[in-house]
Amino acid sequence: MERVLILLTTTVMLFMATGVQAMLSFANNKEVNITRTGCGVTKLCVETPDNCDPTGNSSCLFGSVTAGTPMPPNGVNMSFELSGNSSGYIALGLTLNETMGINMLFICGQNGSDMFFFQAVSKNGTSEMFEVLNRDVMEIRGTVNGDMIQCEFNVPGLNATNTRSFHATTFIVILGHGNVIGGSPGPLRVALTTNPLNLADPASNVNTTSMPPTGGAGRPHLSHAGLLLLSILTLGVLKTV
Ligand SMILES: *[C@@H]1O[C@H](CO)[C@@H](O)[C@H](O)[C@H]1NC(C)=O
Ligand SMILES: *[C@@H]1O[C@H](CO)[C@@H](O)[C@H](O)[C@H]1NC(C)=O
Ligand SMILES: *[C@@H]1O[C@H](CO)[C@@H](O)[C@H](O)[C@H]1NC(C)=O
Ligand SMILES: *[C@@H]1O[C@H](CO)[C@@H](O)[C@H](O)[C@H]1NC(C)=O
Ligand SMILES: *[C@@H]1O[C@H](CO)[C@@H](O)[C@H](O)[C@H]1NC(C)=O
Ligand SMILES: *[C@@H]1O[C@H](CO)[C@@H](O)[C@H](O)[C@H]1NC(C)=O
Ligand SMILES: *[C@@H]1O[C@H](CO)[C@@H](O)[C@H](O)[C@H]1NC(C)=O
Ligand SMILES: *[C@@H]1O[C@H](CO)[C@@H](O)[C@H](O)[C@H]1NC(C)=O
Ligand SMILES: *[C@@H]1O[C@H](CO)[C@@H](O)[C@H](O)[C@H]1NC(C)=O
């Protein structure tokens, strides 16, 4: 009785602060397939438990980031993967200070039975309240298979330079999950908080002497023609296989 739902972008969504949304989307059968291939080499991987493999394993909460070329002052385009187990949602967060600052959260979840949704929100420090994150997210793709949720998305123009001590691509990465309550994501339960990591360096959290980070390794696939910008928020569903 497993059902697989697939959401694919090329979706355009307008989200207004009032909560009114206009959504245009169409489905595509490309299934999300997240693996450890490239971890530490072309993509930065974070996961809990340590070194777990998301391939077919729902007990692995896994995220990856691939950063593009910095385009000062417009920041860096980054593409993300997120995989984990939840009857509600899983989330990847970026912050400079988890307790004192604004946390950006990218949420992939299921609403009701197997309806994939994506949201980009922010929360202020330890507050449990989510607010709309005013940021474009593109190429959102998601799959729900039972409690296993996998998704991919691209975020253009990230820049962490709020403080002089941080490089523009240095963020603390958070992985977590939570329930969906009354159709909305409930409080985040944090499962992993990393040290500040340079997201442009796939090996920044790996002990290695054999593979020095080489500049420019790994570019996100952000430049497909015909990509449509999303002005975030909730996506509906797609397709039942
Ligand atoms: C997922 O991708 C890996 C290689 O990236 C491939 O070996 C595997 O067969 C793929 N799995 C599915 C279900 O497409
Ligand atoms: C799934 O990942 C967990 C955590 O890393 C591991 O203990 C378990 O053996 C894995 N299961 C399979 C089937 O690979
Ligand atoms: C990040 O923002 C700062 C100031 O806001 C700017 O000086 C810097 O060039 C930006 N970096 C990138 C990579 O865009
Ligand atoms: C997956 O999540 C469900 C509910 O969220 C839980 O009951 C189940 O034990 C979890 N499975 C694994 C392998 O973590
Ligand atoms: C976050 O900010 C608080 C208060 O300013 C500080 O005590 C803490 O060390 C900061 N954490 C990090 C990781 O910088
Ligand atoms: C975040 O919370 C702190 C402390 O409650 C407050 O001082 C600050 O203004 C808040 N920031 C935003 C953007 O709401
Ligand atoms: C970053 O993304 C923006 C918006 O999609 C795009 O216009 C720009 O060319 C991208 N930059 C790089 C270096 O890929
Ligand atoms: C979940 O579904 C309900 C009912 O269809 C809808 O009102 C709500 O906006 C949905 N929530 C999300 C996060 O998609
Ligand atoms: C890197 O090595 C140090 C000391 O050798 C160890 O404490 C740390 O846990 C290692 N980090 C990773 C990500 O393996």
Short mmCIF file of C-alpha atoms and ligand atoms in Angstrom, two decimals:
data_model
loop_
_atom_site.label_atom_id
_atom_site.label_comp_id
_atom_site.label_asym_id
_atom_site.label_seq_id
_atom_site.Cartn_x
_atom_site.Cartn_y
_atom_site.Cartn_z
CA MET A 1 0.00 0.00 0.00
CA GLU A 2 2.84 2.34 -0.57
CA ARG A 3 1.99 5.33 -2.58
CA VAL A 4 4.51 7.55 -4.17
CA LEU A 5 3.76 11.14 -4.80
CA ILE A 6 5.86 13.25 -6.97
CA LEU A 7 5.91 16.93 -7.20
CA LEU A 8 7.83 18.67 -9.77
CA THR A 9 8.47 22.18 -10.50
CA THR A 10 8.33 24.14 -13.05
CA THR A 11 5.89 25.72 -10.78
CA VAL A 12 5.13 29.31 -10.32
CA MET A 13 3.69 30.42 -7.12
CA LEU A 14 2.80 33.75 -5.77
CA PHE A 15 2.39 34.00 -2.11
CA MET A 16 1.00 37.03 -0.47
CA ALA A 17 1.45 37.96 3.14
CA THR A 18 -2.24 37.55 3.65
CA GLY A 19 -1.86 33.86 3.05
CA VAL A 20 -3.56 34.02 -0.31
CA GLN A 21 -1.77 31.94 -2.83
CA ALA A 22 -1.95 31.61 -6.52
CA MET A 23 -0.42 28.48 -7.81
CA LEU A 24 0.32 27.11 -11.21
CA SER A 25 2.02 23.83 -11.39
CA PHE A 26 2.36 20.77 -13.46
CA ALA A 27 3.59 17.37 -12.64
CA ASN A 28 6.48 15.47 -14.00
CA ASN A 29 7.42 11.92 -13.30
CA LYS A 30 11.00 12.48 -12.37
CA GLU A 31 11.46 10.81 -9.04
CA VAL A 32 13.84 12.26 -6.53
CA ASN A 33 16.78 9.95 -5.92
CA ILE A 34 19.11 11.11 -3.18
CA THR A 35 22.34 9.25 -2.52
CA ARG A 36 25.71 9.82 -0.88
CA THR A 37 27.37 9.87 -4.27
CA GLY A 38 29.64 12.92 -4.33
CA CYS A 39 29.59 13.60 -0.61
CA GLY A 40 32.75 15.43 0.43
CA VAL A 41 33.76 15.84 -3.19
CA THR A 42 31.05 17.61 -5.16
CA LYS A 43 28.55 18.23 -2.41
CA LEU A 44 28.66 18.99 1.29
CA CYS A 45 26.69 16.38 3.20
CA VAL A 46 25.24 16.56 6.69
CA GLU A 47 23.32 13.75 8.27
CA THR A 48 22.25 12.04 11.43
CA PRO A 49 23.19 9.42 12.49
CA ASP A 50 26.78 10.10 11.36
CA ASN A 51 27.59 8.97 7.85
CA CYS A 52 24.22 7.34 7.30
CA ASP A 53 23.16 6.65 3.75
CA PRO A 54 19.76 8.02 2.69
CA THR A 55 19.43 5.52 -0.14
CA GLY A 56 16.33 3.53 0.67
CA ASN A 57 16.88 4.13 4.37
CA SER A 58 14.29 6.22 6.05
CA SER A 59 16.07 6.28 9.40
CA CYS A 60 18.75 8.51 7.89
CA LEU A 61 18.04 12.24 8.06
CA PHE A 62 20.26 13.63 5.35
CA GLY A 63 20.92 16.97 3.68
CA SER A 64 23.37 18.10 1.04
CA VAL A 65 24.40 21.42 -0.44
CA THR A 66 26.13 22.25 -3.68
CA ALA A 67 27.22 25.87 -4.00
CA GLY A 68 27.71 27.68 -7.27
CA THR A 69 30.12 30.42 -8.12
CA PRO A 70 29.87 33.48 -5.87
CA MET A 71 28.46 36.48 -7.70
CA PRO A 72 29.20 39.44 -5.42
CA PRO A 73 27.19 41.26 -4.27
CA ASN A 74 24.37 38.94 -5.30
CA GLY A 75 25.42 35.99 -3.21
CA VAL A 76 25.77 32.36 -4.17
CA ASN A 77 23.26 30.03 -5.77
CA MET A 78 22.95 26.79 -3.89
CA SER A 79 21.15 23.55 -4.59
CA PHE A 80 19.95 21.33 -1.79
CA GLU A 81 18.86 17.76 -1.20
CA LEU A 82 16.91 16.62 1.83
CA SER A 83 15.85 13.11 2.80
CA GLY A 84 14.31 11.64 5.90
CA ASN A 85 11.46 9.97 7.66
CA SER A 86 8.42 11.79 8.94
CA SER A 87 4.67 11.53 8.91
CA GLY A 88 4.81 15.35 9.02
CA TYR A 89 7.77 17.25 7.66
CA ILE A 90 11.54 17.30 7.51
CA ALA A 91 13.50 20.53 7.33
CA LEU A 92 16.89 21.93 6.49
CA GLY A 93 17.82 25.20 8.12
CA LEU A 94 20.54 27.78 7.58
CA THR A 95 21.52 30.26 10.22
CA LEU A 96 24.41 32.25 11.61
CA ASN A 97 23.30 31.69 15.17
CA GLU A 98 20.59 29.20 15.93
CA THR A 99 19.48 30.75 19.19
CA MET A 100 19.99 34.44 18.54
CA GLY A 101 19.32 35.00 14.90
CA ILE A 102 17.00 34.44 12.03
CA ASN A 103 16.88 30.82 10.94
CA MET A 104 15.89 30.13 7.37
CA LEU A 105 14.05 26.83 7.13
CA PHE A 106 13.27 24.87 4.01
CA ILE A 107 10.50 22.41 4.75
CA CYS A 108 9.49 19.34 2.79
CA GLY A 109 6.50 17.53 4.16
CA GLN A 110 3.37 15.57 3.66
CA ASN A 111 -0.04 16.97 4.29
CA GLY A 112 -2.74 14.47 4.97
CA SER A 113 -1.89 11.25 3.30
CA ASP A 114 1.07 11.54 1.04
CA MET A 115 0.49 15.03 -0.29
CA PHE A 116 3.90 16.60 -0.77
CA PHE A 117 4.36 20.23 0.10
CA PHE A 118 7.27 22.63 0.28
CA GLN A 119 7.57 25.75 2.36
CA ALA A 120 10.34 28.24 3.00
CA VAL A 121 9.94 29.95 6.34
CA SER A 122 11.99 31.78 8.91
CA LYS A 123 11.94 31.70 12.64
CA ASN A 124 13.57 33.99 15.11
CA GLY A 125 15.99 32.20 17.39
CA THR A 126 14.28 29.68 19.59
CA SER A 127 10.80 30.94 18.76
CA GLU A 128 8.47 28.23 17.53
CA MET A 129 6.64 30.60 15.22
CA PHE A 130 7.27 30.37 11.52
CA GLU A 131 7.04 33.36 9.26
CA VAL A 132 7.05 33.64 5.52
CA LEU A 133 10.57 33.73 4.17
CA ASN A 134 10.78 36.31 1.48
CA ARG A 135 13.10 34.47 -0.82
CA ASP A 136 12.91 32.73 -4.15
CA VAL A 137 13.21 28.98 -4.28
CA MET A 138 13.39 27.25 -7.60
CA GLU A 139 13.18 23.80 -9.07
CA ILE A 140 11.42 22.22 -6.15
CA ARG A 141 11.05 18.49 -6.54
CA GLY A 142 9.65 16.16 -3.93
CA THR A 143 8.68 12.56 -3.38
CA VAL A 144 6.69 11.04 -0.55
CA ASN A 145 6.78 7.28 -0.09
CA GLY A 146 5.08 6.22 3.11
CA ASP A 147 6.95 8.19 5.77
CA MET A 148 9.99 8.68 3.59
CA ILE A 149 10.23 12.20 2.22
CA GLN A 150 12.84 13.27 -0.29
CA CYS A 151 13.14 16.64 -1.96
CA GLU A 152 15.47 18.87 -3.90
CA PHE A 153 15.41 22.64 -4.38
CA ASN A 154 17.59 25.52 -5.44
CA VAL A 155 18.03 28.77 -3.56
CA PRO A 156 19.67 31.60 -5.45
CA GLY A 157 21.58 34.49 -3.96
CA LEU A 158 22.49 33.26 -0.50
CA ASN A 159 24.87 35.47 1.42
CA ALA A 160 25.78 34.98 5.04
CA THR A 161 27.72 38.17 5.35
CA ASN A 162 25.96 39.73 8.27
CA THR A 163 29.00 39.61 10.41
CA ARG A 164 32.56 40.28 9.49
CA SER A 165 33.70 37.01 10.95
CA PHE A 166 31.77 34.91 8.48
CA HIS A 167 32.54 34.17 4.92
CA ALA A 168 29.57 34.73 2.61
CA THR A 169 29.01 30.99 2.27
CA THR A 170 29.52 30.03 5.91
CA PHE A 171 26.38 28.92 7.68
CA ILE A 172 25.37 26.68 10.52
CA VAL A 173 23.21 23.93 9.03
CA ILE A 174 20.26 22.50 10.93
CA LEU A 175 18.35 19.31 10.21
CA GLY A 176 15.07 18.60 11.92
CA HIS A 177 11.54 17.39 11.62
CA GLY A 178 8.12 18.07 12.99
CA ASN A 179 4.43 17.39 12.77
CA VAL A 180 1.94 18.92 10.42
CA ILE A 181 -0.86 20.26 12.56
CA GLY A 182 -4.07 21.42 10.97
CA GLY A 183 -2.36 21.63 7.61
CA SER A 184 0.56 23.72 8.86
CA PRO A 185 4.05 22.73 9.98
CA GLY A 186 4.26 22.58 13.76
CA PRO A 187 7.31 23.35 15.91
CA LEU A 188 10.66 22.20 14.61
CA ARG A 189 12.41 19.45 16.49
CA VAL A 190 16.09 19.87 15.80
CA ALA A 191 18.00 16.65 15.17
CA LEU A 192 21.35 18.09 14.11
CA THR A 193 23.09 21.45 14.36
CA THR A 194 26.47 21.68 12.68
CA ASN A 195 29.37 23.94 13.42
CA PRO A 196 29.66 26.88 11.03
CA LEU A 197 30.46 25.29 7.67
CA ASN A 198 31.68 26.82 4.46
CA LEU A 199 28.96 25.50 2.18
CA ALA A 200 31.13 26.19 -0.85
CA ASP A 201 33.60 23.56 0.33
CA PRO A 202 32.14 20.05 0.05
CA ALA A 203 34.82 18.78 2.41
CA SER A 204 34.44 21.42 5.08
CA ASN A 205 33.10 18.88 7.57
CA VAL A 206 35.26 15.98 6.51
CA ASN A 207 38.66 15.05 7.85
CA THR A 208 40.67 14.43 4.80
CA THR A 209 44.18 14.68 3.55
CA SER A 210 43.50 12.92 0.28
CA MET A 211 41.01 15.25 -1.29
CA PRO A 212 41.81 18.91 -0.86
CA PRO A 213 38.91 21.12 -1.75
CA THR A 214 39.41 22.28 -5.27
CA GLY A 215 37.88 25.57 -6.24
CA GLY A 216 34.76 25.45 -8.31
CA ALA A 217 34.09 21.78 -7.79
CA GLY A 218 30.47 21.10 -8.20
CA ARG A 219 28.08 23.57 -9.63
CA PRO A 220 24.41 23.44 -8.99
CA HIS A 221 22.20 22.78 -11.90
CA LEU A 222 20.51 26.07 -11.82
CA SER A 223 20.61 27.29 -15.30
CA HIS A 224 18.08 25.28 -17.22
CA ALA A 225 16.33 27.36 -19.74
CA GLY A 226 12.75 27.92 -18.91
CA LEU A 227 13.18 27.86 -15.21
CA LEU A 228 10.55 29.79 -13.54
CA LEU A 229 11.04 31.74 -10.43
CA LEU A 230 9.02 30.87 -7.46
CA SER A 231 8.15 33.48 -5.05
CA ILE A 232 7.90 30.88 -2.40
CA LEU A 233 5.59 28.97 -0.54
CA THR A 234 3.33 26.18 -0.20
CA LEU A 235 3.13 23.78 -3.04
CA GLY A 236 0.35 21.35 -3.50
CA VAL A 237 0.57 17.92 -4.81
CA LEU A 238 1.03 15.94 -7.68
CA LYS A 239 0.73 12.60 -8.70
CA THR A 240 -0.12 9.28 -7.30
CA VAL A 241 1.64 6.34 -8.80
C1 LIG B 1 19.65 6.48 -7.92
O1 LIG B 1 20.88 6.99 -8.45
C2 LIG B 1 21.93 6.05 -8.38
C3 LIG B 1 23.20 6.72 -8.92
O2 LIG B 1 23.16 8.08 -8.74
C4 LIG B 1 21.59 4.83 -9.22
O3 LIG B 1 22.63 3.89 -9.09
C5 LIG B 1 20.29 4.22 -8.70
O4 LIG B 1 19.91 3.14 -9.53
C6 LIG B 1 19.19 5.26 -8.70
N1 LIG B 1 18.00 4.69 -8.08
C7 LIG B 1 16.79 4.88 -8.58
C8 LIG B 1 15.65 4.26 -7.84
O5 LIG B 1 16.60 5.55 -9.60
C1 LIG B 2 19.91 2.71 7.91
O1 LIG B 2 20.70 3.70 8.55
C2 LIG B 2 20.92 3.41 9.93
C3 LIG B 2 21.65 4.61 10.51
O2 LIG B 2 22.84 4.87 9.83
C4 LIG B 2 21.71 2.12 10.07
O3 LIG B 2 21.89 1.82 11.44
C5 LIG B 2 20.94 1.00 9.41
O4 LIG B 2 21.71 -0.17 9.41
C6 LIG B 2 20.59 1.37 7.96
N1 LIG B 2 19.73 0.36 7.40
C7 LIG B 2 19.94 -0.17 6.20
C8 LIG B 2 18.95 -1.16 5.73
O5 LIG B 2 20.89 0.16 5.50
C1 LIG B 3 27.61 39.51 0.49
O1 LIG B 3 27.11 40.76 0.96
C2 LIG B 3 28.13 41.70 1.21
C3 LIG B 3 27.52 42.95 1.81
O2 LIG B 3 26.15 42.84 1.99
C4 LIG B 3 28.86 42.03 -0.08
O3 LIG B 3 29.89 42.95 0.19
C5 LIG B 3 29.46 40.74 -0.63
O4 LIG B 3 30.05 41.01 -1.89
C6 LIG B 3 28.39 39.69 -0.81
N1 LIG B 3 29.03 38.45 -1.19
C7 LIG B 3 28.63 37.75 -2.25
C8 LIG B 3 29.38 36.49 -2.54
O5 LIG B 3 27.72 38.11 -2.95
C1 LIG B 4 9.31 6.99 10.64
O1 LIG B 4 8.40 7.93 11.18
C2 LIG B 4 7.24 7.33 11.72
C3 LIG B 4 6.30 8.42 12.14
O2 LIG B 4 6.82 9.69 11.95
C4 LIG B 4 7.66 6.45 12.90
O3 LIG B 4 6.52 5.81 13.43
C5 LIG B 4 8.64 5.39 12.39
O4 LIG B 4 9.12 4.64 13.48
C6 LIG B 4 9.81 6.05 11.71
N1 LIG B 4 10.64 5.03 11.10
C7 LIG B 4 11.96 5.08 11.16
C8 LIG B 4 12.68 3.97 10.47
O5 LIG B 4 12.57 5.97 11.73
C1 LIG B 5 24.78 32.96 19.43
O1 LIG B 5 24.58 34.15 20.12
C2 LIG B 5 24.69 34.01 21.53
C3 LIG B 5 24.34 35.34 22.17
O2 LIG B 5 24.94 36.38 21.47
C4 LIG B 5 26.11 33.59 21.90
O3 LIG B 5 26.21 33.39 23.27
C5 LIG B 5 26.42 32.28 21.17
O4 LIG B 5 27.75 31.91 21.39
C6 LIG B 5 26.19 32.44 19.69
N1 LIG B 5 26.38 31.14 19.05
C7 LIG B 5 27.19 31.00 18.00
C8 LIG B 5 27.27 29.62 17.44
O5 LIG B 5 27.81 31.92 17.51
C1 LIG B 6 13.99 38.35 17.13
O1 LIG B 6 13.80 38.20 18.52
C2 LIG B 6 14.56 39.13 19.28
C3 LIG B 6 14.42 38.77 20.74
O2 LIG B 6 13.12 38.35 21.00
C4 LIG B 6 14.09 40.53 18.97
O3 LIG B 6 14.86 41.47 19.70
C5 LIG B 6 14.28 40.79 17.49
O4 LIG B 6 13.76 42.06 17.15
C6 LIG B 6 13.56 39.74 16.68
N1 LIG B 6 13.90 39.93 15.27
C7 LIG B 6 12.99 39.95 14.32
C8 LIG B 6 13.48 40.15 12.92
O5 LIG B 6 11.81 39.78 14.57
C1 LIG B 7 21.98 32.23 -9.95
O1 LIG B 7 20.58 32.15 -10.08
C2 LIG B 7 20.04 33.28 -10.75
C3 LIG B 7 18.55 33.18 -10.66
O2 LIG B 7 18.13 31.97 -11.20
C4 LIG B 7 20.56 33.30 -12.18
O3 LIG B 7 20.07 34.42 -12.84
C5 LIG B 7 22.07 33.36 -12.14
O4 LIG B 7 22.59 33.27 -13.45
C6 LIG B 7 22.63 32.23 -11.32
N1 LIG B 7 24.07 32.42 -11.17
C7 LIG B 7 24.93 31.42 -11.33
C8 LIG B 7 26.37 31.76 -11.13
O5 LIG B 7 24.58 30.29 -11.65
C1 LIG B 8 -2.77 20.99 3.81
O1 LIG B 8 -4.08 20.67 3.31
C2 LIG B 8 -5.09 21.54 3.82
C3 LIG B 8 -6.43 21.03 3.31
O2 LIG B 8 -6.32 20.68 1.97
C4 LIG B 8 -4.81 22.97 3.34
O3 LIG B 8 -5.76 23.85 3.87
C5 LIG B 8 -3.43 23.40 3.84
O4 LIG B 8 -3.10 24.68 3.34
C6 LIG B 8 -2.38 22.39 3.39
N1 LIG B 8 -1.12 22.75 4.01
C7 LIG B 8 0.06 22.76 3.35
C8 LIG B 8 1.25 23.09 4.15
O5 LIG B 8 0.14 22.49 2.16
C1 LIG B 9 38.08 15.19 12.64
O1 LIG B 9 39.18 14.78 13.43
C2 LIG B 9 39.12 15.23 14.79
C3 LIG B 9 40.38 14.84 15.51
O2 LIG B 9 41.12 13.94 14.74
C4 LIG B 9 37.89 14.59 15.43
O3 LIG B 9 37.77 15.05 16.77
C5 LIG B 9 36.65 15.02 14.66
O4 LIG B 9 35.50 14.38 15.20
C6 LIG B 9 36.78 14.65 13.20
N1 LIG B 9 35.66 15.21 12.47
C7 LIG B 9 35.00 14.51 11.54
C8 LIG B 9 33.90 15.23 10.85
O5 LIG B 9 35.30 13.35 11.26
#
